[in-house]
PDB file of C-alpha atoms in Angstrom:
ATOM      1  CA  MET L   1     105.429 103.723 130.058  1.00  0.00           C
ATOM      2  CA  THR L   2     102.246 104.473 128.362  1.00  0.00           C
ATOM      3  CA  PRO L   3     100.461 107.819 128.903  1.00  0.00           C
ATOM      4  CA  ARG L   4      97.595 106.146 130.896  1.00  0.00           C
ATOM      5  CA  THR L   5     100.199 104.226 133.036  1.00  0.00           C
ATOM      6  CA  ALA L   6     102.222 107.372 133.607  1.00  0.00           C
ATOM      7  CA  ARG L   7      99.054 109.348 134.608  1.00  0.00           C
ATOM      8  CA  ALA L   8      98.087 106.653 137.085  1.00  0.00           C
ATOM      9  CA  PHE L   9     101.526 106.461 138.527  1.00  0.00           C
ATOM     10  CA  LEU L  10     101.758 110.222 139.049  1.00  0.00           C
ATOM     11  CA  LEU L  11      98.418 110.397 140.707  1.00  0.00           C
ATOM     12  CA  LEU L  12      99.505 107.612 143.154  1.00  0.00           C
ATOM     13  CA  LEU L  13     102.737 109.579 143.692  1.00  0.00           C
ATOM     14  CA  MET L  14     100.887 112.795 144.512  1.00  0.00           C
ATOM     15  CA  PHE L  15      98.879 110.894 147.219  1.00  0.00           C
ATOM     16  CA  ALA L  16     102.008 109.226 148.643  1.00  0.00           C
ATOM     17  CA  ALA L  17     103.794 112.537 148.723  1.00  0.00           C
ATOM     18  CA  LEU L  18     101.182 114.332 150.519  1.00  0.00           C
ATOM     19  CA  SER L  19     100.905 111.603 153.227  1.00  0.00           C
ATOM     20  CA  ARG L  20     104.588 111.416 153.949  1.00  0.00           C
ATOM     21  CA  PRO L  21     105.638 113.441 157.013  1.00  0.00           C
ATOM     22  CA  ALA L  22     108.969 114.410 155.679  1.00  0.00           C
ATOM     23  CA  ALA L  23     108.243 114.251 151.947  1.00  0.00           C
ATOM     24  CA  GLY L  24     109.267 117.872 151.491  1.00  0.00           C
ATOM     25  CA  ALA L  25     112.852 117.188 152.238  1.00  0.00           C
ATOM     26  CA  PRO L  26     115.191 117.124 149.194  1.00  0.00           C
ATOM     27  CA  PRO L  27     115.618 113.695 147.719  1.00  0.00           C
ATOM     28  CA  SER L  28     118.928 111.785 148.523  1.00  0.00           C
ATOM     29  CA  SER L  29     121.841 113.189 146.562  1.00  0.00           C
ATOM     30  CA  SER L  30     123.311 109.591 146.181  1.00  0.00           C
ATOM     31  CA  ARG L  31     121.254 108.897 143.057  1.00  0.00           C
ATOM     32  CA  PRO L  32     120.192 111.084 140.062  1.00  0.00           C
ATOM     33  CA  LEU L  33     117.101 113.255 140.283  1.00  0.00           C
ATOM     34  CA  THR L  34     114.153 111.973 138.486  1.00  0.00           C
ATOM     35  CA  ASN L  35     110.727 113.112 137.248  1.00  0.00           C
ATOM     36  CA  GLU L  36     109.101 111.657 140.356  1.00  0.00           C
ATOM     37  CA  ASP L  37     111.382 113.560 142.642  1.00  0.00           C
ATOM     38  CA  VAL L  38     110.433 116.837 141.070  1.00  0.00           C
ATOM     39  CA  VAL L  39     106.719 116.003 141.253  1.00  0.00           C
ATOM     40  CA  ARG L  40     107.162 115.132 144.940  1.00  0.00           C
ATOM     41  CA  LEU L  41     108.811 118.506 145.657  1.00  0.00           C
ATOM     42  CA  VAL L  42     106.067 120.313 143.887  1.00  0.00           C
ATOM     43  CA  MET L  43     103.221 118.383 145.557  1.00  0.00           C
ATOM     44  CA  THR L  44     104.668 119.060 149.054  1.00  0.00           C
ATOM     45  CA  GLY L  45     104.806 122.787 148.508  1.00  0.00           C
ATOM     46  CA  THR L  46     108.558 123.249 148.071  1.00  0.00           C
ATOM     47  CA  ALA L  47     109.296 126.806 146.912  1.00  0.00           C
ATOM     48  CA  GLU L  48     110.092 127.044 143.240  1.00  0.00           C
ATOM     49  CA  LYS L  49     113.486 128.654 143.762  1.00  0.00           C
ATOM     50  CA  ASP L  50     114.421 125.718 146.004  1.00  0.00           C
ATOM     51  CA  ILE L  51     113.211 123.192 143.419  1.00  0.00           C
ATOM     52  CA  LEU L  52     115.299 125.061 140.780  1.00  0.00           C
ATOM     53  CA  SER L  53     118.318 124.956 142.976  1.00  0.00           C
ATOM     54  CA  VAL L  54     118.101 121.224 143.546  1.00  0.00           C
ATOM     55  CA  ILE L  55     117.808 120.618 139.908  1.00  0.00           C
ATOM     56  CA  GLU L  56     120.848 122.746 139.132  1.00  0.00           C
ATOM     57  CA  SER L  57     122.999 121.170 141.924  1.00  0.00           C
ATOM     58  CA  ARG L  58     122.245 117.456 141.191  1.00  0.00           C
ATOM     59  CA  THR L  59     122.936 114.846 138.613  1.00  0.00           C
ATOM     60  CA  VAL L  60     119.627 114.176 136.872  1.00  0.00           C
ATOM     61  CA  ASP L  61     117.995 111.302 134.914  1.00  0.00           C
ATOM     62  CA  PHE L  62     114.764 112.941 133.553  1.00  0.00           C
ATOM     63  CA  ASP L  63     112.318 111.471 131.038  1.00  0.00           C
ATOM     64  CA  LEU L  64     111.351 114.529 128.964  1.00  0.00           C
ATOM     65  CA  SER L  65     109.519 112.762 126.126  1.00  0.00           C
ATOM     66  CA  THR L  66     106.333 114.620 124.874  1.00  0.00           C
ATOM     67  CA  ASP L  67     104.027 112.373 126.761  1.00  0.00           C
ATOM     68  CA  MET L  68     105.871 112.795 130.093  1.00  0.00           C
ATOM     69  CA  ILE L  69     106.036 116.471 129.844  1.00  0.00           C
ATOM     70  CA  GLU L  70     102.255 116.666 129.493  1.00  0.00           C
ATOM     71  CA  GLU L  71     102.040 114.496 132.582  1.00  0.00           C
ATOM     72  CA  LEU L  72     104.297 116.827 134.382  1.00  0.00           C
ATOM     73  CA  ARG L  73     102.146 119.794 133.571  1.00  0.00           C
ATOM     74  CA  GLN L  74      99.117 117.827 134.769  1.00  0.00           C
ATOM     75  CA  ALA L  75     100.849 117.184 137.998  1.00  0.00           C
ATOM     76  CA  GLY L  76     101.295 120.882 138.531  1.00  0.00           C
ATOM     77  CA  VAL L  77     104.924 121.247 137.420  1.00  0.00           C
ATOM     78  CA  HIS L  78     105.345 124.721 135.880  1.00  0.00           C
ATOM     79  CA  ASP L  79     107.061 125.517 132.622  1.00  0.00           C
ATOM     80  CA  ARG L  80     109.972 127.273 134.329  1.00  0.00           C
ATOM     81  CA  ILE L  81     110.761 124.124 136.276  1.00  0.00           C
ATOM     82  CA  ILE L  82     110.425 121.913 133.157  1.00  0.00           C
ATOM     83  CA  GLU L  83     112.671 124.203 131.204  1.00  0.00           C
ATOM     84  CA  ALA L  84     115.258 123.987 134.035  1.00  0.00           C
ATOM     85  CA  MET L  85     114.872 120.158 133.813  1.00  0.00           C
ATOM     86  CA  ARG L  86     115.514 120.353 130.065  1.00  0.00           C
ATOM     87  CA  ARG L  87     118.752 122.478 130.564  1.00  0.00           C
ATOM     88  CA  ARG L  88     120.077 120.230 133.239  1.00  0.00           C
ATOM     89  CA  GLN L  89     119.363 117.062 131.268  1.00  0.00           C
ATOM     90  CA  ALA L  90     121.078 118.410 128.217  1.00  0.00           C
ATOM     91  CA  ALA L  91     124.152 119.397 130.407  1.00  0.00           C
ATOM     92  CA  MET L  92     124.587 115.851 131.564  1.00  0.00           C
ATOM     93  CA  PRO L  93     127.503 113.970 130.183  1.00  0.00           C
ATOM     94  CA  LYS L  94     126.528 111.882 127.152  1.00  0.00           C
ATOM     95  CA  ALA L  95     127.695 108.512 126.093  1.00  0.00           C
ATOM     96  CA  ALA L  96     130.406 108.452 123.382  1.00  0.00           C
ATOM     97  CA  GLY L  97     127.732 107.612 120.894  1.00  0.00           C
ATOM     98  CA  PRO L  98     125.049 105.085 120.122  1.00  0.00           C
ATOM     99  CA  SER L  99     126.139 101.528 119.957  1.00  0.00           C
ATOM    100  CA  PRO L 100     126.492 100.442 116.269  1.00  0.00           C
ATOM    101  CA  THR L 101     124.465  97.285 117.158  1.00  0.00           C
ATOM    102  CA  ALA L 102     122.078  97.090 120.086  1.00  0.00           C
ATOM    103  CA  THR L 103     122.564  94.502 122.672  1.00  0.00           C
ATOM    104  CA  PRO L 104     119.305  92.528 123.065  1.00  0.00           C
ATOM    105  CA  ALA L 105     117.762  91.955 126.429  1.00  0.00           C
ATOM    106  CA  PRO L 106     118.427  88.489 127.932  1.00  0.00           C
ATOM    107  CA  GLY L 107     116.281  85.776 126.500  1.00  0.00           C
ATOM    108  CA  ARG L 108     115.938  83.924 123.299  1.00  0.00           C
ATOM    109  CA  THR L 109     117.004  85.810 120.273  1.00  0.00           C
ATOM    110  CA  GLY L 110     117.131  85.510 116.410  1.00  0.00           C
ATOM    111  CA  THR L 111     118.812  87.435 113.728  1.00  0.00           C
ATOM    112  CA  LEU L 112     117.550  90.158 111.445  1.00  0.00           C
ATOM    113  CA  ARG L 113     119.585  90.309 108.321  1.00  0.00           C
ATOM    114  CA  LEU L 114     119.189  93.431 106.249  1.00  0.00           C
ATOM    115  CA  GLU L 115     120.123  93.056 102.627  1.00  0.00           C
ATOM    116  CA  PHE L 116     120.350  95.669  99.924  1.00  0.00           C
ATOM    117  CA  THR L 117     119.244  94.361  96.514  1.00  0.00           C
ATOM    118  CA  ASP L 118     121.855  93.582  93.892  1.00  0.00           C
ATOM    119  CA  GLU L 119     123.719  96.622  92.519  1.00  0.00           C
ATOM    120  CA  ALA L 120     124.490  96.836  88.881  1.00  0.00           C
ATOM    121  CA  ALA L 121     128.155  97.081  87.871  1.00  0.00           C
ATOM    122  CA  ASP L 122     127.552 100.002  85.450  1.00  0.00           C
ATOM    123  CA  LYS L 123     126.015 102.188  88.088  1.00  0.00           C
ATOM    124  CA  THR L 124     127.779 104.401  90.594  1.00  0.00           C
ATOM    125  CA  PRO L 125     127.422 103.477  94.274  1.00  0.00           C
ATOM    126  CA  SER L 126     125.267 106.589  94.869  1.00  0.00           C
ATOM    127  CA  ALA L 127     122.767 105.316  92.382  1.00  0.00           C
ATOM    128  CA  TYR L 128     121.963 102.442  94.817  1.00  0.00           C
ATOM    129  CA  SER L 129     121.625 104.371  97.987  1.00  0.00           C
ATOM    130  CA  ALA L 130     120.143 107.461  99.658  1.00  0.00           C
ATOM    131  CA  ILE L 131     121.629 110.832  98.760  1.00  0.00           C
ATOM    132  CA  ALA L 132     121.766 114.497  99.664  1.00  0.00           C
ATOM    133  CA  LEU L 133     123.005 117.388  97.583  1.00  0.00           C
ATOM    134  CA  LYS L 134     126.343 119.009  98.787  1.00  0.00           C
ATOM    135  CA  SER L 135     126.748 121.623  96.166  1.00  0.00           C
ATOM    136  CA  LEU L 136     125.232 122.783  92.768  1.00  0.00           C
ATOM    137  CA  PRO L 137     127.074 122.932  89.485  1.00  0.00           C
ATOM    138  CA  LYS L 138     129.106 126.084  88.944  1.00  0.00           C
ATOM    139  CA  GLY L 139     126.900 129.020  88.164  1.00  0.00           C
ATOM    140  CA  MET L 140     123.719 127.126  89.035  1.00  0.00           C
ATOM    141  CA  ARG L 141     121.301 128.895  91.460  1.00  0.00           C
ATOM    142  CA  ARG L 142     119.464 127.075  94.188  1.00  0.00           C
ATOM    143  CA  ARG L 143     115.658 126.625  93.369  1.00  0.00           C
ATOM    144  CA  GLY L 144     112.897 126.206  95.892  1.00  0.00           C
ATOM    145  CA  GLY L 145     112.496 123.039  97.642  1.00  0.00           C
ATOM    146  CA  VAL L 146     116.032 121.846  96.847  1.00  0.00           C
ATOM    147  CA  GLU L 147     118.135 121.168  99.999  1.00  0.00           C
ATOM    148  CA  VAL L 148     121.847 121.996  99.239  1.00  0.00           C
ATOM    149  CA  GLY L 149     124.685 121.702 101.603  1.00  0.00           C
ATOM    150  CA  LEU L 150     122.517 120.994 104.699  1.00  0.00           C
ATOM    151  CA  MET L 151     123.935 117.469 105.410  1.00  0.00           C
ATOM    152  CA  THR L 152     127.454 116.609 106.486  1.00  0.00           C
ATOM    153  CA  ASP L 153     127.046 112.867 107.136  1.00  0.00           C
ATOM    154  CA  MET L 154     124.590 110.132 106.556  1.00  0.00           C
ATOM    155  CA  ALA L 155     123.795 106.898 108.467  1.00  0.00           C
ATOM    156  CA  LEU L 156     121.840 103.667 108.310  1.00  0.00           C
ATOM    157  CA  ALA L 157     119.322 103.302 111.169  1.00  0.00           C
ATOM    158  CA  VAL L 158     117.137 100.315 112.056  1.00  0.00           C
ATOM    159  CA  LEU L 159     114.369 100.997 114.539  1.00  0.00           C
ATOM    160  CA  CYS L 160     111.724  98.859 116.260  1.00  0.00           C
ATOM    161  CA  ILE L 161     108.666 101.005 116.781  1.00  0.00           C
ATOM    162  CA  THR L 162     106.557  98.401 118.534  1.00  0.00           C
ATOM    163  CA  SER L 163     105.145 100.307 121.454  1.00  0.00           C
ATOM    164  CA  ASP L 164     105.912  97.926 124.274  1.00  0.00           C
ATOM    165  CA  HIS L 165     109.554  97.506 123.063  1.00  0.00           C
ATOM    166  CA  VAL L 166     110.280 101.267 123.266  1.00  0.00           C
ATOM    167  CA  PRO L 167     112.594 101.847 126.416  1.00  0.00           C
ATOM    168  CA  ASP L 168     112.202 104.554 128.980  1.00  0.00           C
ATOM    169  CA  HIS L 169     114.074 107.787 128.030  1.00  0.00           C
ATOM    170  CA  TRP L 170     114.130 106.614 124.469  1.00  0.00           C
ATOM    171  CA  ASP L 171     114.472 110.053 122.991  1.00  0.00           C
ATOM    172  CA  THR L 172     117.708 110.726 125.074  1.00  0.00           C
ATOM    173  CA  ARG L 173     119.201 107.348 123.870  1.00  0.00           C
ATOM    174  CA  SER L 174     118.725 107.862 120.140  1.00  0.00           C
ATOM    175  CA  PRO L 175     120.529 110.522 118.047  1.00  0.00           C
ATOM    176  CA  LEU L 176     117.496 110.760 115.754  1.00  0.00           C
ATOM    177  CA  GLU L 177     115.495 114.070 115.824  1.00  0.00           C
ATOM    178  CA  GLY L 178     111.746 113.967 115.088  1.00  0.00           C
ATOM    179  CA  ALA L 179     111.629 110.280 114.660  1.00  0.00           C
ATOM    180  CA  PRO L 180     108.741 108.211 115.995  1.00  0.00           C
ATOM    181  CA  ARG L 181     109.030 106.543 119.456  1.00  0.00           C
ATOM    182  CA  HIS L 182     111.509 103.649 118.928  1.00  0.00           C
ATOM    183  CA  GLU L 183     114.045 101.262 120.125  1.00  0.00           C
ATOM    184  CA  LEU L 184     117.366 101.887 118.206  1.00  0.00           C
ATOM    185  CA  LEU L 185     118.605  98.462 116.919  1.00  0.00           C
ATOM    186  CA  LEU L 186     121.306  99.659 114.595  1.00  0.00           C
ATOM    187  CA  PHE L 187     123.014 103.085 113.846  1.00  0.00           C
ATOM    188  CA  ARG L 188     125.881 103.105 111.377  1.00  0.00           C
ATOM    189  CA  PRO L 189     127.191 106.468 110.186  1.00  0.00           C
ATOM    190  CA  GLN L 190     129.056 105.997 106.853  1.00  0.00           C
ATOM    191  CA  SER L 191     129.001 108.347 103.990  1.00  0.00           C
ATOM    192  CA  ALA L 192     130.924 109.190 100.775  1.00  0.00           C
ATOM    193  CA  THR L 193     130.834 111.731  97.963  1.00  0.00           C
ATOM    194  CA  ASP L 194     129.983 111.396  94.255  1.00  0.00           C
ATOM    195  CA  LYS L 195     129.592 113.638  91.358  1.00  0.00           C
ATOM    196  CA  VAL L 196     126.273 113.433  89.612  1.00  0.00           C
ATOM    197  CA  LYS L 197     125.343 115.795  86.615  1.00  0.00           C
ATOM    198  CA  GLY L 198     127.721 118.446  87.991  1.00  0.00           C
ATOM    199  CA  HIS L 199     126.374 118.149  91.470  1.00  0.00           C
ATOM    200  CA  GLU L 200     128.456 117.049  94.339  1.00  0.00           C
ATOM    201  CA  VAL L 201     126.377 114.533  96.295  1.00  0.00           C
ATOM    202  CA  LEU L 202     126.674 112.942  99.691  1.00  0.00           C
ATOM    203  CA  TYR L 203     125.393 109.394  99.777  1.00  0.00           C
ATOM    204  CA  LEU L 204     125.029 106.516 102.424  1.00  0.00           C
ATOM    205  CA  ASP L 205     127.986 104.366 101.789  1.00  0.00           C
ATOM    206  CA  HIS L 206     126.273 101.033 103.060  1.00  0.00           C
ATOM    207  CA  GLN L 207     127.423  97.545 103.164  1.00  0.00           C
ATOM    208  CA  PRO L 208     125.798  94.844 101.127  1.00  0.00           C
ATOM    209  CA  SER L 209     124.163  93.321 104.238  1.00  0.00           C
ATOM    210  CA  TYR L 210     123.934  93.756 108.137  1.00  0.00           C
ATOM    211  CA  GLU L 211     123.124  91.284 110.745  1.00  0.00           C
ATOM    212  CA  ILE L 212     121.337  92.447 114.010  1.00  0.00           C
ATOM    213  CA  PRO L 213     120.604  90.185 117.064  1.00  0.00           C
ATOM    214  CA  VAL L 214     116.944  90.730 117.992  1.00  0.00           C
ATOM    215  CA  PRO L 215     114.715  89.154 120.731  1.00  0.00           C
ATOM    216  CA  GLU L 216     112.206  86.663 119.519  1.00  0.00           C
ATOM    217  CA  GLY L 217     108.623  87.814 118.695  1.00  0.00           C
ATOM    218  CA  PRO L 218     106.785  90.186 116.476  1.00  0.00           C
ATOM    219  CA  HIS L 219     108.474  93.512 115.709  1.00  0.00           C
ATOM    220  CA  ASN L 220     107.506  96.611 113.723  1.00  0.00           C
ATOM    221  CA  ILE L 221     110.760  97.362 111.997  1.00  0.00           C
ATOM    222  CA  VAL L 222     111.695 100.562 110.285  1.00  0.00           C
ATOM    223  CA  VAL L 223     114.854 100.938 108.004  1.00  0.00           C
ATOM    224  CA  ALA L 224     115.967 104.399 107.457  1.00  0.00           C
ATOM    225  CA  ALA L 225     118.654 106.593 106.023  1.00  0.00           C
ATOM    226  CA  ALA L 226     119.419 109.576 108.195  1.00  0.00           C
ATOM    227  CA  GLY L 227     121.226 112.842 107.497  1.00  0.00           C
ATOM    228  CA  LYS L 228     123.316 114.789 109.877  1.00  0.00           C
ATOM    229  CA  GLN L 229     122.356 118.417 109.585  1.00  0.00           C
ATOM    230  CA  ALA L 230     125.012 121.172 109.245  1.00  0.00           C
ATOM    231  CA  GLY L 231     125.063 123.588 112.130  1.00  0.00           C
ATOM    232  CA  PRO L 232     123.089 121.849 114.951  1.00  0.00           C
ATOM    233  CA  GLY L 233     124.540 118.410 114.118  1.00  0.00           C
ATOM    234  CA  THR L 234     121.244 116.662 114.769  1.00  0.00           C
ATOM    235  CA  TRP L 235     120.226 113.586 112.768  1.00  0.00           C
ATOM    236  CA  ARG L 236     116.907 113.390 110.930  1.00  0.00           C
ATOM    237  CA  LEU L 237     115.344 110.768 108.802  1.00  0.00           C
ATOM    238  CA  LEU L 238     115.590 111.247 105.000  1.00  0.00           C
ATOM    239  CA  GLU L 239     114.221 108.027 103.780  1.00  0.00           C
ATOM    240  CA  SER L 240     112.368 105.198 105.495  1.00  0.00           C
ATOM    241  CA  ASP L 241     110.190 102.151 105.038  1.00  0.00           C
ATOM    242  CA  GLY L 242     108.821  99.569 107.420  1.00  0.00           C
ATOM    243  CA  ALA L 243     107.479  95.997 107.770  1.00  0.00           C
ATOM    244  CA  ARG L 244     106.244  93.773 110.475  1.00  0.00           C
ATOM    245  CA  VAL L 245     108.366  90.811 111.049  1.00  0.00           C
ATOM    246  CA  ASN L 246     108.407  87.878 113.475  1.00  0.00           C
ATOM    247  CA  ILE L 247     111.782  86.891 114.765  1.00  0.00           C
ATOM    248  CA  LEU L 248     112.231  83.175 115.540  1.00  0.00           C
ATOM    249  CA  PRO L 249     114.945  82.006 118.172  1.00  0.00           C
ATOM    250  CA  GLY L 250     118.097  80.804 116.584  1.00  0.00           C
ATOM    251  CA  ARG L 251     116.809  81.663 113.043  1.00  0.00           C
ATOM    252  CA  THR L 252     117.609  84.278 110.586  1.00  0.00           C
ATOM    253  CA  THR L 253     114.927  86.599 109.154  1.00  0.00           C
ATOM    254  CA  ARG L 254     115.969  88.303 105.944  1.00  0.00           C
ATOM    255  CA  LEU L 255     114.697  91.815 105.023  1.00  0.00           C
ATOM    256  CA  LYS L 256     115.450  92.972 101.538  1.00  0.00           C
ATOM    257  CA  LEU L 257     115.624  96.698 100.734  1.00  0.00           C
ATOM    258  CA  LEU L 258     115.609  98.433  97.420  1.00  0.00           C
ATOM    259  CA  ALA L 259     117.388 101.714  97.408  1.00  0.00           C
ATOM    260  CA  ARG L 260     117.812 103.991  94.325  1.00  0.00           C
ATOM    261  CA  SER L 261     118.576 107.699  93.800  1.00  0.00           C
ATOM    262  CA  GLN L 262     119.332 109.930  90.959  1.00  0.00           C
ATOM    263  CA  VAL L 263     119.503 113.698  90.149  1.00  0.00           C
ATOM    264  CA  LYS L 264     117.044 114.512  87.408  1.00  0.00           C
ATOM    265  CA  GLY L 265     116.396 117.590  85.274  1.00  0.00           C
ATOM    266  CA  SER L 266     118.668 120.253  83.638  1.00  0.00           C
ATOM    267  CA  SER L 267     119.999 123.824  84.231  1.00  0.00           C
ATOM    268  CA  MET L 268     116.969 125.005  82.133  1.00  0.00           C
ATOM    269  CA  VAL L 269     114.130 123.363  84.102  1.00  0.00           C
ATOM    270  CA  GLY L 270     115.882 122.915  87.488  1.00  0.00           C
ATOM    271  CA  PHE L 271     117.082 119.777  89.202  1.00  0.00           C
ATOM    272  CA  THR L 272     115.319 117.347  91.542  1.00  0.00           C
ATOM    273  CA  VAL L 273     116.508 114.332  93.571  1.00  0.00           C
ATOM    274  CA  ASP L 274     114.405 111.328  92.550  1.00  0.00           C
ATOM    275  CA  SER L 275     114.702 108.439  95.119  1.00  0.00           C
ATOM    276  CA  GLU L 276     113.260 105.078  96.041  1.00  0.00           C
ATOM    277  CA  TRP L 277     113.617 103.402  99.385  1.00  0.00           C
ATOM    278  CA  LYS L 278     111.445 100.338  99.787  1.00  0.00           C
ATOM    279  CA  ILE L 279     111.310  97.006 101.626  1.00  0.00           C
ATOM    280  CA  VAL L 280     110.713  94.424  98.924  1.00  0.00           C
ATOM    281  CA  GLY L 281     110.668  91.245 100.860  1.00  0.00           C
ATOM    282  CA  VAL L 282     110.754  89.547 104.286  1.00  0.00           C
ATOM    283  CA  GLU L 283     111.491  85.843 104.788  1.00  0.00           C
ATOM    284  CA  VAL L 284     112.742  83.439 107.459  1.00  0.00           C
ATOM    285  CA  LEU L 285     115.802  81.561 106.236  1.00  0.00           C
ATOM    286  CA  GLU L 286     116.983  77.971 106.972  1.00  0.00           C
ATOM    287  CA  GLY L 287     113.571  76.329 107.261  1.00  0.00           C
ATOM    288  CA  ASP L 288     109.993  76.488 106.833  1.00  0.00           C
ATOM    289  CA  ALA L 289     108.887  80.208 106.958  1.00  0.00           C
ATOM    290  CA  SER L 290     105.057  79.616 106.567  1.00  0.00           C
ATOM    291  CA  GLY L 291     103.333  82.184 108.766  1.00  0.00           C
ATOM    292  CA  ALA L 292     106.638  83.273 110.383  1.00  0.00           C
ATOM    293  CA  ALA L 293     107.156  86.545 108.614  1.00  0.00           C
ATOM    294  CA  ALA L 294     105.210  88.756 106.154  1.00  0.00           C
ATOM    295  CA  THR L 295     105.863  91.957 104.300  1.00  0.00           C
ATOM    296  CA  GLY L 296     103.805  94.932 105.357  1.00  0.00           C
ATOM    297  CA  THR L 297     103.926  98.406 106.878  1.00  0.00           C
ATOM    298  CA  PRO L 298     104.555  99.254 110.557  1.00  0.00           C
ATOM    299  CA  ASP L 299     101.764 100.349 112.856  1.00  0.00           C
ATOM    300  CA  VAL L 300     103.218 103.899 112.818  1.00  0.00           C
ATOM    301  CA  GLU L 301     104.111 105.870 109.806  1.00  0.00           C
ATOM    302  CA  ALA L 302     107.870 106.522 109.943  1.00  0.00           C
ATOM    303  CA  ARG L 303     108.314 108.968 107.200  1.00  0.00           C
ATOM    304  CA  PRO L 304     109.154 112.445 108.388  1.00  0.00           C
TER     305      PRO L 304
END
């Protein structure tokens, strides 16, 4: 739902709520409480303590994205109520985890094949992936700007950030923190450790390729490496790049990704992580690809 659509919907809801003779009654407990239910209670003059009681006693399905929180405020929902909505939504049972591969909506689909570029036999696996430092060499002090020991796992994520493909409640359906609005097409946690210049590094232990069923049509695709933060356990993007692709029904679109990482420097001048994560080609396989796909960048910058 776009901000403009949401605003129009909430305004209509306000008039509808005020015109209903029994609109102040608590919504039916047979279904989860939604944003619209809370707005209806506010607009009909229900006491704040009663609204808070309803929120705490019901199962909920709130949309608490940034856009919708602003809409709630414009509709007169106070911050105390919004905070109660946040707490209750966070307390709701969560799914076991994101599906490794998203199931596309009914309709004609094609395949997006993500391929990592060829790896040299004389290089370690971490050299052709995304990495995070786990520990410094013995006796080495941490220097400014170097993140050490902050990641406990890594994952490959493939997102579609085309605005009208993003589902409602997208931010509660994705494990990624601080990412742009997206539909999650693939999320594969898989990491391993390596030793590089005395550093213990954590790297994304990816497969050579992945195939993802995607509905036909144009998509703004972002391929990212995500890290799981120690402590809160949240996932955030570490590396990302994007391209606009056109998926054809029954056909395969190949997206080639170059991933390289290395630890540079010395104990005298300090160490840095030098990385490259770049989409280097997009093409439709098994037929004429003229005009069907092109390399490029997504409409929204995906780098954190």
